[in-house]
């Protein structure tokens, strides 16, 4: 759940930043990110694959006597024996209530990685007034995400920011002067190579919520920025409820398994290790989500 919520939050921030930049005559090109390149998606896929043998083992242990009878009997009566022992019913429950929803969810999550595919196409921009839209596009300045990330990490860091209220337009103006493709520093071959190298290094950290440094900057005094900041904090508060519930369930199960091991049931040791790993990963990702969107923006 922590992985899913983190990816959803990143998508919301990317969409918000894109349209805010477009309102200020700036266009950003997001770097293509394949799900196979994202550690978060790989972790989610591993959890799904790892759950399959556990479900098979649970069904086998619950009905092992039935499976033993099936091995001894003939094929004609095997289906009847399995049905009588509710083996097929349990397998159907696992498929319907876990694997099918999980696979459908992964398919939708896979499609959400292409940020630009879910944005409003420029053809819609020309529908109302073609000439006015063309005039606006003539003023648009182009930026690449890898260059923007490097600027945001350095120039908008807590040590580099100045005190006092600013508008988001001022931040975007400085951003365009620094990393737009037609900016003087970007026109030189040396400056372009340096920006590309730094930006490439930054963009590899796929879970960094870098748009939060701009959109959630507490110095922003624009009405829209203040409203978005308040809505975002409410959004994080709502997300915190299911995250806390997941951590509570994992900790409760770990406590029960520890008591079982204490009483001599050593087979629960493997379960404790798995539950502890999931607890640490979920807690770390939850901390990263709140730290990247609150602490870094402060």
mmCIF file of C-alpha atoms in Angstrom:
data_model
loop_
_atom_site.group_PDB
_atom_site.id
_atom_site.type_symbol
_atom_site.label_atom_id
_atom_site.label_comp_id
_atom_site.label_asym_id
_atom_site.label_seq_id
_atom_site.Cartn_x
_atom_site.Cartn_y
_atom_site.Cartn_z
ATOM 1 C CA UNK A 1 0.000 0.000 0.000
ATOM 2 C CA UNK A 2 2.831 2.406 0.827
ATOM 3 C CA UNK A 3 4.312 1.872 -2.644
ATOM 4 C CA UNK A 4 0.980 2.519 -4.362
ATOM 5 C CA UNK A 5 0.276 5.700 -2.402
ATOM 6 C CA UNK A 6 3.775 7.015 -3.037
ATOM 7 C CA UNK A 7 3.481 6.501 -6.789
ATOM 8 C CA UNK A 8 0.027 8.139 -6.801
ATOM 9 C CA UNK A 9 1.348 11.145 -4.862
ATOM 10 C CA UNK A 10 4.231 11.532 -7.308
ATOM 11 C CA UNK A 11 1.811 11.497 -10.244
ATOM 12 C CA UNK A 12 -0.360 14.210 -8.647
ATOM 13 C CA UNK A 13 2.666 16.445 -8.100
ATOM 14 C CA UNK A 14 3.902 15.956 -11.674
ATOM 15 C CA UNK A 15 0.510 16.869 -13.141
ATOM 16 C CA UNK A 16 0.178 19.939 -10.939
ATOM 17 C CA UNK A 17 3.663 21.163 -11.830
ATOM 18 C CA UNK A 18 3.122 20.636 -15.571
ATOM 19 C CA UNK A 19 -0.023 22.771 -15.727
ATOM 20 C CA UNK A 20 1.413 25.466 -13.462
ATOM 21 C CA UNK A 21 4.440 25.755 -15.741
ATOM 22 C CA UNK A 22 2.207 25.876 -18.805
ATOM 23 C CA UNK A 23 0.254 28.783 -17.294
ATOM 24 C CA UNK A 24 3.553 30.674 -17.092
ATOM 25 C CA UNK A 25 4.597 29.929 -20.702
ATOM 26 C CA UNK A 26 6.924 27.090 -19.760
ATOM 27 C CA UNK A 27 6.860 23.520 -21.021
ATOM 28 C CA UNK A 28 8.657 20.658 -19.288
ATOM 29 C CA UNK A 29 9.547 17.341 -20.875
ATOM 30 C CA UNK A 30 9.407 14.558 -18.298
ATOM 31 C CA UNK A 31 12.040 11.878 -18.562
ATOM 32 C CA UNK A 32 10.576 8.512 -19.611
ATOM 33 C CA UNK A 33 10.464 6.155 -16.648
ATOM 34 C CA UNK A 34 9.696 2.498 -17.255
ATOM 35 C CA UNK A 35 8.115 0.577 -14.372
ATOM 36 C CA UNK A 36 10.884 -2.001 -14.710
ATOM 37 C CA UNK A 37 13.391 0.760 -13.866
ATOM 38 C CA UNK A 38 11.547 1.842 -10.722
ATOM 39 C CA UNK A 39 12.546 0.125 -7.489
ATOM 40 C CA UNK A 40 9.097 0.797 -6.053
ATOM 41 C CA UNK A 41 7.287 -1.077 -8.820
ATOM 42 C CA UNK A 42 9.755 -3.964 -8.665
ATOM 43 C CA UNK A 43 9.157 -4.200 -4.928
ATOM 44 C CA UNK A 44 5.394 -4.290 -5.458
ATOM 45 C CA UNK A 45 5.757 -6.976 -8.120
ATOM 46 C CA UNK A 46 7.951 -9.056 -5.822
ATOM 47 C CA UNK A 47 5.304 -8.888 -3.063
ATOM 48 C CA UNK A 48 2.686 -10.197 -5.494
ATOM 49 C CA UNK A 49 4.876 -13.065 -6.718
ATOM 50 C CA UNK A 50 6.003 -13.869 -3.176
ATOM 51 C CA UNK A 51 2.384 -14.219 -2.015
ATOM 52 C CA UNK A 52 1.582 -16.963 -4.540
ATOM 53 C CA UNK A 53 3.581 -19.815 -2.921
ATOM 54 C CA UNK A 54 2.242 -18.785 0.498
ATOM 55 C CA UNK A 55 -1.357 -19.208 -0.667
ATOM 56 C CA UNK A 56 -0.515 -22.548 -2.281
ATOM 57 C CA UNK A 57 1.147 -23.730 0.925
ATOM 58 C CA UNK A 58 -1.833 -22.656 3.047
ATOM 59 C CA UNK A 59 -4.262 -24.580 0.830
ATOM 60 C CA UNK A 60 -1.966 -27.616 0.805
ATOM 61 C CA UNK A 61 -1.569 -27.694 4.597
ATOM 62 C CA UNK A 62 -5.292 -27.198 5.187
ATOM 63 C CA UNK A 63 -6.255 -30.071 2.852
ATOM 64 C CA UNK A 64 -3.185 -32.311 2.758
ATOM 65 C CA UNK A 65 -5.192 -35.391 3.754
ATOM 66 C CA UNK A 66 -7.469 -34.810 0.775
ATOM 67 C CA UNK A 67 -4.488 -34.452 -1.575
ATOM 68 C CA UNK A 68 -3.093 -37.722 -0.202
ATOM 69 C CA UNK A 69 -6.374 -39.480 -0.999
ATOM 70 C CA UNK A 70 -6.347 -38.017 -4.506
ATOM 71 C CA UNK A 71 -2.888 -39.499 -5.100
ATOM 72 C CA UNK A 72 -4.133 -42.923 -4.041
ATOM 73 C CA UNK A 73 -7.441 -42.789 -5.926
ATOM 74 C CA UNK A 74 -8.330 -42.694 -9.595
ATOM 75 C CA UNK A 75 -8.681 -39.575 -11.724
ATOM 76 C CA UNK A 76 -12.450 -39.932 -12.059
ATOM 77 C CA UNK A 77 -13.073 -39.418 -8.366
ATOM 78 C CA UNK A 78 -10.316 -36.818 -7.820
ATOM 79 C CA UNK A 79 -12.497 -33.826 -8.685
ATOM 80 C CA UNK A 80 -15.263 -35.047 -6.373
ATOM 81 C CA UNK A 81 -12.803 -35.469 -3.509
ATOM 82 C CA UNK A 82 -11.375 -32.002 -4.046
ATOM 83 C CA UNK A 83 -14.830 -30.450 -4.190
ATOM 84 C CA UNK A 84 -15.910 -32.309 -1.047
ATOM 85 C CA UNK A 85 -12.905 -30.935 0.830
ATOM 86 C CA UNK A 86 -13.549 -27.341 -0.384
ATOM 87 C CA UNK A 87 -10.106 -27.213 -1.991
ATOM 88 C CA UNK A 88 -11.382 -25.694 -5.218
ATOM 89 C CA UNK A 89 -13.532 -23.271 -3.240
ATOM 90 C CA UNK A 90 -10.511 -22.006 -1.297
ATOM 91 C CA UNK A 91 -8.465 -21.674 -4.492
ATOM 92 C CA UNK A 92 -11.332 -19.763 -6.115
ATOM 93 C CA UNK A 93 -11.510 -17.402 -3.125
ATOM 94 C CA UNK A 94 -7.796 -16.645 -3.378
ATOM 95 C CA UNK A 95 -8.015 -15.964 -7.120
ATOM 96 C CA UNK A 96 -11.139 -13.779 -6.938
ATOM 97 C CA UNK A 97 -10.311 -11.733 -3.851
ATOM 98 C CA UNK A 98 -6.548 -11.356 -4.220
ATOM 99 C CA UNK A 99 -4.818 -12.228 -7.473
ATOM 100 C CA UNK A 100 -7.333 -10.922 -10.012
ATOM 101 C CA UNK A 101 -7.720 -7.509 -8.248
ATOM 102 C CA UNK A 102 -3.945 -7.343 -7.724
ATOM 103 C CA UNK A 103 -3.182 -8.020 -11.399
ATOM 104 C CA UNK A 104 -5.785 -5.475 -12.558
ATOM 105 C CA UNK A 105 -4.319 -2.917 -10.154
ATOM 106 C CA UNK A 106 -0.788 -3.546 -11.456
ATOM 107 C CA UNK A 107 -1.984 -3.039 -15.032
ATOM 108 C CA UNK A 108 -3.495 0.354 -14.171
ATOM 109 C CA UNK A 109 -0.403 1.260 -12.154
ATOM 110 C CA UNK A 110 1.827 0.265 -15.079
ATOM 111 C CA UNK A 111 -0.062 2.649 -17.382
ATOM 112 C CA UNK A 112 0.223 5.539 -14.901
ATOM 113 C CA UNK A 113 4.017 5.722 -15.285
ATOM 114 C CA UNK A 114 3.761 7.559 -18.602
ATOM 115 C CA UNK A 115 3.028 11.008 -17.172
ATOM 116 C CA UNK A 116 2.829 12.790 -20.513
ATOM 117 C CA UNK A 117 0.314 10.258 -21.898
ATOM 118 C CA UNK A 118 -2.217 11.323 -19.236
ATOM 119 C CA UNK A 119 -1.788 15.062 -19.814
ATOM 120 C CA UNK A 120 -4.078 17.210 -21.935
ATOM 121 C CA UNK A 121 -2.863 17.006 -25.562
ATOM 122 C CA UNK A 122 -1.853 20.242 -27.271
ATOM 123 C CA UNK A 123 -4.537 19.682 -29.917
ATOM 124 C CA UNK A 124 -7.107 20.555 -27.240
ATOM 125 C CA UNK A 125 -5.202 23.757 -26.627
ATOM 126 C CA UNK A 126 -5.923 24.916 -30.193
ATOM 127 C CA UNK A 127 -9.640 24.130 -30.235
ATOM 128 C CA UNK A 128 -11.055 27.409 -28.882
ATOM 129 C CA UNK A 129 -8.843 30.031 -30.545
ATOM 130 C CA UNK A 130 -6.190 28.838 -32.972
ATOM 131 C CA UNK A 131 -4.450 32.197 -33.498
ATOM 132 C CA UNK A 132 -4.325 33.064 -29.805
ATOM 133 C CA UNK A 133 -3.045 29.595 -28.972
ATOM 134 C CA UNK A 134 -0.319 29.869 -31.596
ATOM 135 C CA UNK A 135 0.721 33.256 -30.200
ATOM 136 C CA UNK A 136 0.971 31.779 -26.720
ATOM 137 C CA UNK A 137 3.003 28.815 -27.940
ATOM 138 C CA UNK A 138 5.455 31.169 -29.621
ATOM 139 C CA UNK A 139 6.314 32.481 -26.146
ATOM 140 C CA UNK A 140 6.674 29.051 -24.559
ATOM 141 C CA UNK A 141 10.139 28.099 -23.353
ATOM 142 C CA UNK A 142 11.164 24.456 -23.209
ATOM 143 C CA UNK A 143 12.868 22.663 -20.299
ATOM 144 C CA UNK A 144 14.023 19.117 -19.655
ATOM 145 C CA UNK A 145 13.242 17.393 -16.377
ATOM 146 C CA UNK A 146 16.813 16.311 -15.666
ATOM 147 C CA UNK A 147 17.973 19.949 -15.789
ATOM 148 C CA UNK A 148 15.067 21.177 -13.669
ATOM 149 C CA UNK A 149 15.717 18.544 -11.000
ATOM 150 C CA UNK A 150 19.317 19.653 -10.597
ATOM 151 C CA UNK A 151 18.315 23.313 -10.247
ATOM 152 C CA UNK A 152 15.548 22.523 -7.752
ATOM 153 C CA UNK A 153 17.826 20.366 -5.592
ATOM 154 C CA UNK A 154 20.529 23.054 -5.415
ATOM 155 C CA UNK A 155 18.848 26.444 -5.690
ATOM 156 C CA UNK A 156 15.679 25.587 -3.749
ATOM 157 C CA UNK A 157 17.392 23.724 -0.929
ATOM 158 C CA UNK A 158 16.771 25.053 2.612
ATOM 159 C CA UNK A 159 20.313 26.474 2.723
ATOM 160 C CA UNK A 160 19.919 28.322 -0.579
ATOM 161 C CA UNK A 161 16.440 29.809 -0.185
ATOM 162 C CA UNK A 162 15.980 33.332 1.045
ATOM 163 C CA UNK A 163 13.378 34.394 3.562
ATOM 164 C CA UNK A 164 10.291 36.371 2.618
ATOM 165 C CA UNK A 165 7.232 35.768 0.491
ATOM 166 C CA UNK A 166 7.595 35.086 -3.210
ATOM 167 C CA UNK A 167 5.189 34.224 -5.984
ATOM 168 C CA UNK A 168 5.358 31.039 -7.971
ATOM 169 C CA UNK A 169 5.816 33.180 -11.080
ATOM 170 C CA UNK A 170 9.098 34.530 -9.691
ATOM 171 C CA UNK A 171 10.379 31.024 -9.012
ATOM 172 C CA UNK A 172 9.429 29.923 -12.514
ATOM 173 C CA UNK A 173 11.139 32.993 -13.974
ATOM 174 C CA UNK A 174 14.435 32.155 -12.255
ATOM 175 C CA UNK A 175 13.959 28.529 -13.262
ATOM 176 C CA UNK A 176 13.539 29.415 -16.936
ATOM 177 C CA UNK A 177 16.551 31.729 -16.913
ATOM 178 C CA UNK A 178 18.673 28.919 -15.495
ATOM 179 C CA UNK A 179 17.589 25.749 -17.305
ATOM 180 C CA UNK A 180 15.422 26.632 -20.308
ATOM 181 C CA UNK A 181 16.914 25.323 -23.538
ATOM 182 C CA UNK A 182 17.261 28.872 -24.878
ATOM 183 C CA UNK A 183 18.932 30.181 -21.706
ATOM 184 C CA UNK A 184 22.484 31.528 -22.244
ATOM 185 C CA UNK A 185 24.059 28.996 -19.875
ATOM 186 C CA UNK A 186 22.359 26.123 -21.683
ATOM 187 C CA UNK A 187 23.477 27.289 -25.111
ATOM 188 C CA UNK A 188 27.118 26.578 -24.418
ATOM 189 C CA UNK A 189 28.276 23.036 -25.026
ATOM 190 C CA UNK A 190 30.095 22.864 -21.698
ATOM 191 C CA UNK A 191 27.093 24.115 -19.714
ATOM 192 C CA UNK A 192 24.801 21.690 -21.484
ATOM 193 C CA UNK A 193 27.047 18.718 -20.711
ATOM 194 C CA UNK A 194 27.362 19.719 -17.041
ATOM 195 C CA UNK A 195 23.631 20.199 -16.627
ATOM 196 C CA UNK A 196 22.921 16.924 -18.378
ATOM 197 C CA UNK A 197 25.339 15.020 -16.142
ATOM 198 C CA UNK A 198 24.018 16.475 -12.898
ATOM 199 C CA UNK A 199 20.408 16.113 -13.938
ATOM 200 C CA UNK A 200 20.924 12.512 -15.001
ATOM 201 C CA UNK A 201 22.333 11.652 -11.595
ATOM 202 C CA UNK A 202 19.420 13.279 -9.811
ATOM 203 C CA UNK A 203 16.741 11.698 -11.965
ATOM 204 C CA UNK A 204 17.884 8.185 -11.044
ATOM 205 C CA UNK A 205 16.422 8.659 -7.550
ATOM 206 C CA UNK A 206 12.936 7.780 -8.754
ATOM 207 C CA UNK A 207 11.173 8.161 -5.414
ATOM 208 C CA UNK A 208 12.334 11.741 -4.808
ATOM 209 C CA UNK A 209 9.287 14.001 -4.837
ATOM 210 C CA UNK A 210 11.215 16.890 -6.344
ATOM 211 C CA UNK A 211 8.140 18.906 -7.518
ATOM 212 C CA UNK A 212 7.199 19.296 -3.840
ATOM 213 C CA UNK A 213 10.139 21.669 -3.357
ATOM 214 C CA UNK A 214 8.441 24.096 -5.744
ATOM 215 C CA UNK A 215 4.727 23.499 -5.237
ATOM 216 C CA UNK A 216 4.859 23.219 -1.426
ATOM 217 C CA UNK A 217 7.403 25.962 -0.796
ATOM 218 C CA UNK A 218 6.116 27.763 2.352
ATOM 219 C CA UNK A 219 7.316 31.104 0.949
ATOM 220 C CA UNK A 220 4.721 31.000 -1.842
ATOM 221 C CA UNK A 221 2.093 33.657 -1.225
ATOM 222 C CA UNK A 222 -0.155 32.994 -4.249
ATOM 223 C CA UNK A 223 -3.744 32.125 -3.381
ATOM 224 C CA UNK A 224 -3.709 28.991 -5.547
ATOM 225 C CA UNK A 225 -0.422 27.849 -4.010
ATOM 226 C CA UNK A 226 -1.748 28.296 -0.474
ATOM 227 C CA UNK A 227 -4.935 26.370 -1.303
ATOM 228 C CA UNK A 228 -2.978 23.550 -2.919
ATOM 229 C CA UNK A 229 -0.634 23.382 0.060
ATOM 230 C CA UNK A 230 -3.567 23.060 2.478
ATOM 231 C CA UNK A 231 -5.303 20.448 0.311
ATOM 232 C CA UNK A 232 -2.069 18.488 0.016
ATOM 233 C CA UNK A 233 -1.580 18.358 3.780
ATOM 234 C CA UNK A 234 -5.168 17.141 4.207
ATOM 235 C CA UNK A 235 -4.464 14.568 1.487
ATOM 236 C CA UNK A 236 -1.395 13.359 3.389
ATOM 237 C CA UNK A 237 -3.447 13.140 6.581
ATOM 238 C CA UNK A 238 -6.001 10.925 4.840
ATOM 239 C CA UNK A 239 -3.209 8.758 3.408
ATOM 240 C CA UNK A 240 -1.772 8.365 6.882
ATOM 241 C CA UNK A 241 -4.816 6.450 8.142
ATOM 242 C CA UNK A 242 -4.435 3.344 5.921
ATOM 243 C CA UNK A 243 -0.658 3.465 6.346
ATOM 244 C CA UNK A 244 -1.000 3.420 10.129
ATOM 245 C CA UNK A 245 -3.531 0.595 9.858
ATOM 246 C CA UNK A 246 -1.105 -1.493 7.798
ATOM 247 C CA UNK A 247 1.724 -0.886 10.263
ATOM 248 C CA UNK A 248 -0.599 -1.773 13.148
ATOM 249 C CA UNK A 249 -1.647 -5.060 11.514
ATOM 250 C CA UNK A 250 1.966 -6.025 10.809
ATOM 251 C CA UNK A 251 3.108 -5.191 14.336
ATOM 252 C CA UNK A 252 0.169 -7.083 15.888
ATOM 253 C CA UNK A 253 0.906 -10.185 13.828
ATOM 254 C CA UNK A 254 4.595 -9.975 14.707
ATOM 255 C CA UNK A 255 3.726 -9.757 18.402
ATOM 256 C CA UNK A 256 1.541 -12.879 18.166
ATOM 257 C CA UNK A 257 4.245 -14.792 16.303
ATOM 258 C CA UNK A 258 6.871 -13.770 18.863
ATOM 259 C CA UNK A 259 4.651 -15.163 21.621
ATOM 260 C CA UNK A 260 4.246 -18.400 19.649
ATOM 261 C CA UNK A 261 8.013 -18.723 19.241
ATOM 262 C CA UNK A 262 8.461 -17.993 22.943
ATOM 263 C CA UNK A 263 6.098 -20.888 23.692
ATOM 264 C CA UNK A 264 8.135 -23.256 21.542
ATOM 265 C CA UNK A 265 6.514 -22.947 18.104
ATOM 266 C CA UNK A 266 9.756 -22.314 16.241
ATOM 267 C CA UNK A 267 8.134 -22.639 12.798
ATOM 268 C CA UNK A 268 6.873 -19.061 13.157
ATOM 269 C CA UNK A 269 10.418 -17.675 12.996
ATOM 270 C CA UNK A 270 10.262 -17.385 9.203
ATOM 271 C CA UNK A 271 6.983 -15.472 9.460
ATOM 272 C CA UNK A 272 8.527 -13.016 11.906
ATOM 273 C CA UNK A 273 11.397 -12.311 9.507
ATOM 274 C CA UNK A 274 9.006 -11.694 6.581
ATOM 275 C CA UNK A 275 6.672 -9.508 8.655
ATOM 276 C CA UNK A 276 9.581 -7.516 10.045
ATOM 277 C CA UNK A 277 10.894 -6.928 6.526
ATOM 278 C CA UNK A 278 7.494 -5.696 5.329
ATOM 279 C CA UNK A 279 7.159 -3.488 8.416
ATOM 280 C CA UNK A 280 10.563 -1.867 7.847
ATOM 281 C CA UNK A 281 9.931 -1.309 4.132
ATOM 282 C CA UNK A 282 6.418 0.104 4.686
ATOM 283 C CA UNK A 283 7.636 2.353 7.487
ATOM 284 C CA UNK A 284 10.612 3.589 5.449
ATOM 285 C CA UNK A 285 8.489 4.377 2.381
ATOM 286 C CA UNK A 286 5.886 6.148 4.519
ATOM 287 C CA UNK A 287 8.639 8.207 6.127
ATOM 288 C CA UNK A 288 10.085 9.021 2.697
ATOM 289 C CA UNK A 289 6.674 10.134 1.424
ATOM 290 C CA UNK A 290 6.112 12.568 4.287
ATOM 291 C CA UNK A 291 9.718 13.703 4.479
ATOM 292 C CA UNK A 292 9.986 14.469 0.752
ATOM 293 C CA UNK A 293 6.722 16.396 0.647
ATOM 294 C CA UNK A 294 6.860 18.193 4.004
ATOM 295 C CA UNK A 295 10.362 18.439 5.458
ATOM 296 C CA UNK A 296 12.179 19.157 2.187
ATOM 297 C CA UNK A 297 9.626 21.789 1.220
ATOM 298 C CA UNK A 298 9.882 23.572 4.561
#
